[in-house]
Coordinates of C-alpha atoms in Angstrom, one line a residue:
X262 CA 241.0 30.6 156.6
X263 CA 240.1 32.4 153.4
X264 CA 242.9 34.6 151.8
X265 CA 240.5 37.7 152.1
X266 CA 239.9 37.1 155.9
X267 CA 243.8 36.6 156.3
X268 CA 244.6 39.7 154.5
X269 CA 242.2 41.8 156.5
X270 CA 243.6 40.4 159.8
X271 CA 247.2 41.0 158.7
X272 CA 246.3 44.5 157.5
X273 CA 244.7 45.1 161.0
X274 CA 247.9 44.0 162.7
X275 CA 250.1 46.4 160.6
X276 CA 247.6 49.3 161.2
X277 CA 247.3 48.7 164.9
X278 CA 251.1 48.7 165.2
X279 CA 251.4 51.8 163.0
X280 CA 248.9 53.8 164.9
X281 CA 250.6 53.1 168.3
X282 CA 254.1 53.8 166.9
X283 CA 253.1 57.1 165.3
X284 CA 250.8 58.5 167.9
X285 CA 251.5 61.2 170.5
X286 CA 248.1 60.8 172.3
X287 CA 247.5 58.2 174.8
X288 CA 244.0 57.4 173.5
X289 CA 245.3 56.7 169.9
X290 CA 248.1 54.7 171.3
X291 CA 245.4 52.6 173.3
X292 CA 243.3 52.3 170.2
X293 CA 246.3 50.9 168.2
X294 CA 247.0 48.3 170.8
X295 CA 243.4 47.3 170.9
X296 CA 243.3 46.8 167.2
X297 CA 246.4 44.7 167.3
X298 CA 244.8 42.5 170.1
X299 CA 241.6 41.9 168.2
X300 CA 243.4 41.1 165.0
X301 CA 245.7 38.4 166.4
X302 CA 243.0 36.6 168.4
X303 CA 241.4 35.0 165.2
X304 CA 244.8 33.9 164.1
X305 CA 245.4 32.1 167.3
X306 CA 242.0 30.3 167.3
X307 CA 241.9 29.6 163.4
X308 CA 242.6 25.8 164.2
X309 CA 239.5 24.5 166.0
X310 CA 241.5 22.7 168.7
X311 CA 241.1 22.9 172.5
X312 CA 244.7 24.1 172.9
X313 CA 244.3 26.9 170.3
X314 CA 241.0 28.1 171.9
X315 CA 242.6 28.1 175.3
X316 CA 245.7 30.0 174.0
X317 CA 243.5 32.7 172.4
X318 CA 241.3 33.0 175.5
X319 CA 244.4 33.4 177.7
X320 CA 245.9 36.0 175.3
X321 CA 242.7 38.1 175.4
X322 CA 242.3 38.1 179.0
X323 CA 245.8 39.1 179.7
X324 CA 245.9 41.8 176.8
X325 CA 242.5 43.1 178.0
X326 CA 243.8 43.4 181.6
X327 CA 246.9 45.2 180.4
X328 CA 244.9 47.4 178.1
X329 CA 242.7 48.4 180.9
X330 CA 245.6 49.4 183.1
X331 CA 247.1 51.4 180.4
X332 CA 243.8 53.3 180.1
X333 CA 243.6 53.7 183.8
X334 CA 247.2 55.0 184.0
X335 CA 246.8 57.5 181.1
X336 CA 243.5 58.9 182.7
X337 CA 245.2 59.1 186.1
X338 CA 248.1 61.1 184.4
X339 CA 245.5 63.4 182.7
X340 CA 243.6 64.0 186.0
X341 CA 246.9 65.3 187.4
X342 CA 248.5 67.1 184.6
X343 CA 245.7 67.9 182.1
X344 CA 247.8 66.4 179.2
X345 CA 247.2 63.5 177.0
X346 CA 250.7 63.6 175.6
X347 CA 252.7 60.5 175.7
X348 CA 255.8 62.2 176.5
X349 CA 254.2 64.0 179.5
X350 CA 253.9 61.0 181.9
X351 CA 255.0 62.5 185.3
X352 CA 252.7 61.2 188.0
X353 CA 254.3 58.4 190.1
X354 CA 251.2 56.3 190.2
X355 CA 250.7 56.6 186.5
X356 CA 254.3 55.8 185.8
X357 CA 254.3 52.6 187.9
X358 CA 251.0 51.3 186.5
X359 CA 252.0 52.1 182.9
X360 CA 255.2 50.4 183.4
X361 CA 253.6 47.2 184.8
X362 CA 250.9 47.3 181.9
X363 CA 253.5 47.4 179.1
X364 CA 255.7 44.8 180.8
X365 CA 252.6 42.5 181.1
X366 CA 251.9 43.0 177.3
X367 CA 255.5 42.3 176.4
X368 CA 255.7 39.1 178.7
X369 CA 258.4 40.2 181.0
X370 CA 258.8 38.2 184.3
X371 CA 257.2 37.9 186.6
X372 CA 254.2 38.8 184.3
X373 CA 255.3 36.2 181.8
X374 CA 253.2 33.1 182.7
X375 CA 250.8 33.6 179.7
X376 CA 253.5 33.7 177.0
X377 CA 254.8 30.1 177.0
X378 CA 251.2 28.6 177.1
X379 CA 249.9 30.9 174.3
X380 CA 252.9 30.3 172.1
X381 CA 252.6 26.7 172.5
X382 CA 248.9 26.7 171.5
X383 CA 249.6 28.5 168.2
X384 CA 251.1 27.3 165.1
X385 CA 254.6 28.5 163.9
X386 CA 253.4 31.3 161.7
X387 CA 251.2 32.8 164.4
X388 CA 254.0 32.1 166.9
X389 CA 256.4 34.0 164.7
X390 CA 253.9 37.1 164.7
X391 CA 253.5 36.9 168.6
X392 CA 257.3 36.7 169.1
X393 CA 258.3 39.5 166.8
X394 CA 255.6 41.9 165.4
X395 CA 253.5 41.9 168.6
X396 CA 256.5 43.3 170.6
X397 CA 256.8 46.4 168.4
X398 CA 253.8 48.4 169.7
X399 CA 254.5 48.1 173.5
X400 CA 258.3 48.5 173.0
X401 CA 257.7 51.7 171.1
X402 CA 255.6 53.1 174.0
X403 CA 258.3 52.0 176.6
X404 CA 261.1 53.8 174.4
X405 CA 259.1 57.0 174.3
X406 CA 258.4 57.2 178.0
X407 CA 261.8 55.8 179.0
X408 CA 263.0 59.1 180.5
X409 CA 260.2 59.1 183.0
X410 CA 260.4 55.5 184.1
X411 CA 261.7 54.2 187.5
X412 CA 265.3 52.6 186.8
X413 CA 265.1 50.4 190.0
X414 CA 261.8 48.8 188.8
X415 CA 263.2 48.3 185.3
X416 CA 266.4 46.7 186.6
X417 CA 264.6 44.5 188.9
X418 CA 262.0 43.2 186.2
X419 CA 264.8 42.8 183.7
X420 CA 267.2 40.9 185.9
X421 CA 264.3 38.6 187.0
X422 CA 263.1 38.1 183.5
X423 CA 266.6 37.1 182.2
X424 CA 267.0 34.7 185.1
X425 CA 263.5 33.2 184.7
X426 CA 264.0 32.9 180.8
X427 CA 267.1 31.0 181.5
X428 CA 265.8 28.8 184.0
X429 CA 262.4 28.1 182.5
X430 CA 263.7 26.8 179.3
X431 CA 266.0 24.1 180.8
X432 CA 263.5 21.3 181.1
X433 CA 261.4 22.1 178.0
X434 CA 261.1 19.7 175.1
X435 CA 258.7 21.8 173.0
X436 CA 260.5 24.3 170.7
X437 CA 257.7 26.8 170.9
X438 CA 258.0 27.0 174.7
X439 CA 261.8 27.1 174.4
X440 CA 261.4 30.1 172.0
X441 CA 259.0 31.7 174.6
X442 CA 261.5 31.4 177.4
X443 CA 264.1 32.8 174.9
X444 CA 262.0 35.8 174.2
X445 CA 261.5 36.3 178.0
X446 CA 265.3 36.3 178.5
X447 CA 266.0 38.6 175.6
X448 CA 263.3 41.0 176.9
X449 CA 265.0 41.1 180.2
X450 CA 268.3 42.4 178.6
X451 CA 266.2 45.0 176.7
X452 CA 264.4 46.2 179.8
X453 CA 267.5 46.4 182.0
X454 CA 269.4 48.7 179.8
X455 CA 266.4 50.8 178.9
X456 CA 267.0 53.9 181.1
X457 CA 270.7 53.9 180.7
X458 CA 270.9 53.5 176.8
X459 CA 267.7 53.3 175.0
X460 CA 269.5 53.0 171.7
X461 CA 270.8 49.6 172.9
X462 CA 267.4 48.4 173.8
X463 CA 266.3 49.3 170.1
X464 CA 269.4 47.5 168.7
X465 CA 268.8 44.4 171.0
X466 CA 265.1 44.3 169.7
X467 CA 266.1 44.5 166.0
X468 CA 268.8 41.7 166.4
X469 CA 266.3 39.6 168.4
X470 CA 263.6 40.0 165.8
X471 CA 266.0 39.0 163.0
X472 CA 267.2 35.9 164.9
X473 CA 263.9 34.8 166.2
X474 CA 262.3 35.2 162.8
X475 CA 264.9 33.1 161.3
X476 CA 264.5 30.4 163.9
X477 CA 260.9 30.2 163.3
X478 CA 261.2 30.0 159.6
X479 CA 263.7 27.2 160.1
X480 CA 261.2 25.3 162.3
X481 CA 258.6 25.8 159.6
X482 CA 260.9 24.6 156.9
X483 CA 262.1 21.6 158.8
X484 CA 258.5 20.8 159.9
X485 CA 259.6 20.4 163.6
X486 CA 258.0 21.5 166.8
X487 CA 259.8 19.4 169.4
X488 CA 263.3 18.2 170.3
X489 CA 262.7 14.6 169.3
X490 CA 262.0 15.5 165.8
X491 CA 265.0 17.8 165.5
X492 CA 267.3 14.6 165.5
X493 CA 266.1 13.6 162.1
X494 CA 266.3 17.0 160.5
X495 CA 269.6 16.4 158.8
X496 CA 267.9 13.8 156.6
X497 CA 265.5 16.5 155.3
X498 CA 267.9 19.4 154.9
X499 CA 271.5 19.1 156.0
X500 CA 272.7 22.4 155.0
X501 CA 269.8 24.2 156.9
X502 CA 270.4 22.0 159.9
X503 CA 273.9 23.2 160.1
X504 CA 272.8 26.8 159.9
X505 CA 270.1 26.1 162.5
X506 CA 272.8 25.1 164.9
X507 CA 274.7 28.4 164.3
X508 CA 271.5 30.3 164.8
X509 CA 270.8 28.8 168.0
X510 CA 274.4 29.7 169.1
X511 CA 273.8 33.2 167.9
X512 CA 270.6 33.3 170.1
X513 CA 272.8 32.3 173.0
X514 CA 275.1 35.1 172.3
X515 CA 278.3 33.3 171.3
X516 CA 281.1 35.2 169.4
X517 CA 281.6 35.7 166.5
X518 CA 277.9 35.5 165.7
X519 CA 275.5 38.4 165.5
X520 CA 273.8 37.7 168.9
X521 CA 276.9 38.4 170.7
X522 CA 276.9 42.1 169.6
X523 CA 273.9 43.5 171.7
X524 CA 275.0 41.5 174.8
X525 CA 278.6 42.8 174.5
X526 CA 277.5 46.4 174.2
X527 CA 275.1 46.1 177.0
X528 CA 277.6 44.5 179.4
X529 CA 280.1 47.3 178.4
X530 CA 277.5 50.0 179.3
X531 CA 276.9 48.3 182.7
X532 CA 280.7 48.5 183.5
X533 CA 280.8 52.1 182.4
X534 CA 278.0 52.8 184.8
X535 CA 279.9 51.0 187.6
X536 CA 277.3 48.3 187.9
X537 CA 279.7 45.5 187.9
X538 CA 277.5 43.2 190.0
X539 CA 274.5 43.6 187.6
X540 CA 276.8 42.9 184.6
X541 CA 278.0 39.6 186.4
X542 CA 274.5 38.6 187.1
X543 CA 273.3 39.2 183.5
X544 CA 276.2 37.4 182.0
X545 CA 275.5 34.3 184.3
X546 CA 271.9 34.4 183.4
X547 CA 273.0 34.2 179.6
X548 CA 274.8 31.0 180.5
X549 CA 271.5 29.5 181.5
X550 CA 269.9 30.4 178.2
X551 CA 273.1 29.1 176.4
X552 CA 272.7 25.7 178.0
X553 CA 269.4 24.8 176.4
X554 CA 270.6 26.3 173.0
X555 CA 273.5 23.9 173.3
X556 CA 271.1 21.2 174.2
X557 CA 269.2 21.6 171.0
X558 CA 272.5 21.7 169.1
X559 CA 273.6 18.6 170.7
X560 CA 270.3 16.9 169.7
X561 CA 270.7 17.9 166.1
X562 CA 274.2 16.7 165.7
X563 CA 275.1 13.8 167.9
X564 CA 272.0 11.8 168.7
X565 CA 271.4 10.0 165.6
X566 CA 274.0 7.5 164.4
X567 CA 274.9 7.3 160.7
X568 CA 272.7 4.9 158.7
X569 CA 271.9 4.1 155.1
X570 CA 268.5 4.3 153.6
X571 CA 267.1 2.4 150.5
X572 CA 264.9 5.3 149.8
X573 CA 265.7 8.7 148.3
X574 CA 266.7 11.2 150.9
X575 CA 264.4 14.1 151.1
X576 CA 267.1 16.8 150.7
X577 CA 267.7 15.4 147.3
X578 CA 264.2 16.2 146.1
X579 CA 263.2 19.5 144.7
X580 CA 261.3 21.9 146.9
X581 CA 259.0 24.8 145.9
X582 CA 259.3 26.5 149.4
X583 CA 260.5 30.0 149.0
X584 CA 263.8 30.5 150.7
X585 CA 264.8 34.1 150.0
X586 CA 263.5 35.4 153.5
X587 CA 265.2 32.5 155.3
X588 CA 268.5 33.1 153.5
X589 CA 268.5 36.8 154.2
X590 CA 267.4 36.2 157.9
X591 CA 270.2 33.4 158.4
X592 CA 273.0 35.7 156.9
X593 CA 271.9 38.6 159.2
X594 CA 271.6 36.4 162.2
X595 CA 275.1 35.1 161.7
X596 CA 277.3 37.8 160.1
X597 CA 276.2 41.2 161.7
X598 CA 279.1 41.3 164.2
X599 CA 281.6 43.1 161.8
X600 CA 278.9 45.8 161.5
X601 CA 279.4 46.7 165.3
X602 CA 281.7 49.8 164.7
X603 CA 279.0 51.1 162.3
X604 CA 276.3 50.4 164.8
X605 CA 278.2 52.3 167.6
X606 CA 278.6 55.3 165.4
X607 CA 274.8 55.4 164.4
X608 CA 273.6 55.0 168.0
X609 CA 275.9 57.6 169.6

């Protein structure tokens, strides 16, 4: 793909997300989502491989169906209220269909089946965009209409998503599919707390984007896409391999790493709302996700016996790969927990 084409597509991605996040009119928000969808499809299909074409086709069909449902919901709301404002979503039918459409765009269970396959069919850079940037526009709409949403629907979808994300990643060997189920599980936490504390949803989204971006950049630097090649990553970059293990544990939500902060605050909010059973189920679902993160950590540390090599190890060779963004993302993924008091003050 030529640099000019790539720059146009990335600019369109930025434009679509910006239009959706800054709009107060349903038609403008829908146009931003459409620009986003049409810009990401060439990036998915840029490698002329059957799996890439299949992934782009699946993504187009799902996103087109969700966009049509958003348009139907907004027109239904306008028919009843006479208002195109995003904040004025009051018709029960419009609220339900809009919730389902936005959750389908995000990939929340049980509307998640497209996400692992699409992510597996894309390269690591496009997978990074799908897992992080493409979540911003639908999540901004959900945050804007959160006072009008049905909490029972969100709690049901969120709990199911966290359980499916944990169970689905247990038997995977491809890292992109594991990151897809990790995304589904994290989205479950965001959706469950949405109506009770939208600021915690936003915090969880930001922490998730930082950790997921760091993980994809690590996979790109280590040139690995499946579990079997993780075992030899210490030969390439031993320091980065150790930091990858800590990033995986941060994704799992282990203290004292940054991923523990949103889970801790969300469980605390559940207990304040006297939802002890829900807090217990969400904590148990986090253990499922933690299992496959620990499985990856085990593969990177304990499955290759020490040996000597007559050739120069690759970590001794100089590299021209830029590492500033990776270093910043790694630091944020591991060391944000001490900022929790500041975060609490800012979100109250």
